[in-house]
Structures are given as C-alpha cells and as structure tokens.
XYZ file of C-alpha atoms in Angstrom:
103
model
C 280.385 101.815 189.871
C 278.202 99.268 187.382
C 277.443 95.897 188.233
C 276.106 93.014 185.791
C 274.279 90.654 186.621
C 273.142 87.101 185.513
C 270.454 85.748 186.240
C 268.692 82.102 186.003
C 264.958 83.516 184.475
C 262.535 81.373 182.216
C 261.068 85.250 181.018
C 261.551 89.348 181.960
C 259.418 88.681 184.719
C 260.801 86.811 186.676
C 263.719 89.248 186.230
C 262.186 92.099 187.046
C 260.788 89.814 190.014
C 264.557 88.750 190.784
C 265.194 92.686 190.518
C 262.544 93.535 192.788
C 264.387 91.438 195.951
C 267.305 92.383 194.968
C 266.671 95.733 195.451
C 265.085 95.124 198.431
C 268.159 93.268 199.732
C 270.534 95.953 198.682
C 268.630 98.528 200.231
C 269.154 96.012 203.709
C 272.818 96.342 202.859
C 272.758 100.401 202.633
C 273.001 100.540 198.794
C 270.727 101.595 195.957
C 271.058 101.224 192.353
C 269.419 102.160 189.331
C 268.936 99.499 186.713
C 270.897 100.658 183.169
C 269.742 97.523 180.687
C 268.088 94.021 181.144
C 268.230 91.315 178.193
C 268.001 88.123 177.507
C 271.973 86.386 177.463
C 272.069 85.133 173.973
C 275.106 82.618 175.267
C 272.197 80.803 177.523
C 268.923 79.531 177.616
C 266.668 80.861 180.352
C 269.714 83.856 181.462
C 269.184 87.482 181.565
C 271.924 90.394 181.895
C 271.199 92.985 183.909
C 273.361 95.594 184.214
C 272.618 98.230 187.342
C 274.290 101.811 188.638
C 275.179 102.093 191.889
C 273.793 105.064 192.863
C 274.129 105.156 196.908
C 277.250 103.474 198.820
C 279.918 103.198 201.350
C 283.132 101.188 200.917
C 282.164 99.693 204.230
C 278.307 98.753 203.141
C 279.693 97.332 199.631
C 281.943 94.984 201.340
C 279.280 93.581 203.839
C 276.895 93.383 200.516
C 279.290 91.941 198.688
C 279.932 89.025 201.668
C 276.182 88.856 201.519
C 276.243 87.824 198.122
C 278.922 85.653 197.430
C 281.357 83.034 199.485
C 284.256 84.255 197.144
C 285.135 86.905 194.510
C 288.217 86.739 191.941
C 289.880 90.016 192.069
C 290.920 91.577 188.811
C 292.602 95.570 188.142
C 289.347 96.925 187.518
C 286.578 94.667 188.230
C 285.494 91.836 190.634
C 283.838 88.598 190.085
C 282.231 85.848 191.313
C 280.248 82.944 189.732
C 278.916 79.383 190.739
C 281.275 77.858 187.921
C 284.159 79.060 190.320
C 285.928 76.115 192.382
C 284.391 77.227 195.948
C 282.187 79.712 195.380
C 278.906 79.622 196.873
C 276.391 82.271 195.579
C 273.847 82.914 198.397
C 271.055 84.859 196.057
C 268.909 82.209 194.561
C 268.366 82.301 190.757
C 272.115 84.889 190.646
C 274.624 82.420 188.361
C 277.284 85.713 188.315
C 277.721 89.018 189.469
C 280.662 91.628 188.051
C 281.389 94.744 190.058
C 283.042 97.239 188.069
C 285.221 100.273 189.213
C-alpha cells in the first residue's frame, strides 16, 4: 500500500520535520512506513509530495489512522482521498493539504 502526501512546506525541512511527526503519529496509530520520494510539487508554491510505503498495518489500525487524519475520504476502485479543497472535509494534521491511499 503507497500513500502520497502533500504537504504545505516553505523548504525540505520542514518536510522532513512534517515527516518526522508524522511518523511519530503513525507509529501512535500502529503503522510504519518507509518514505519512497519527497519533492517539491511543481503545480504549487511552498508544496512538497511525499510519497511513503506502508510497511507495518492492520485493516483495523488503518481505519482508526485514517479517522485520525481526515473528517472525510472520497472513495475511488483503487485509491482513497481526501483533501481540504473537498466540500466538508476537515484535515486534522496541520501543514497536510491531501493525502492518497493507494491499494
């Protein structure tokens, strides 16, 4: 399972800073991941992609993760979603703009 990431960053530290806490938060959850690529989003200023592994999960723990991150998630065949552009979607991670889970 992959998951991108974007995330509101003036520079690759405070990604890797973002990271950090986020791993520390998934780890809270019962999930690890390894982190594949980060770069700068070339669609917008101050945005890096991440994209991460999951390495370490139940379907139970990604579900209460997944709650933990996000007030609602669009549901597509092979992928989930959830942004702060969506109409009621509340992101609780500061600095995350969107998150895709990928199966």
């Amino acid at each position: 399972m992959k998951f991108s990431l974007f995330i509101e960053a003036k520079n690759l530290e405070e990604t890797k800073k973002f990271l950090d806490d986020f791993h520390k938060f998934a780890d809270t959850q019962g999930c690890s991941f390894s982190v594949i690529n980060i770069e700068k989003y070339w669609k917008i200023d101050e945005m890096y992609s991440v994209s991460l592994e999951a390495e370490e999960f139940t379907q139970t723990n990604l579900k209460t993760m997944l709650n933990h991150i996000a007030s609602k998630w669009e549901e597509y065949p092979d992928e989930l979603l959830a942004s702060k552009t969506m109409d009621d979607c509340e992101i609780y991670i500061s600095n995350l703009y969107m998150i895709v889970v990928y199966f």
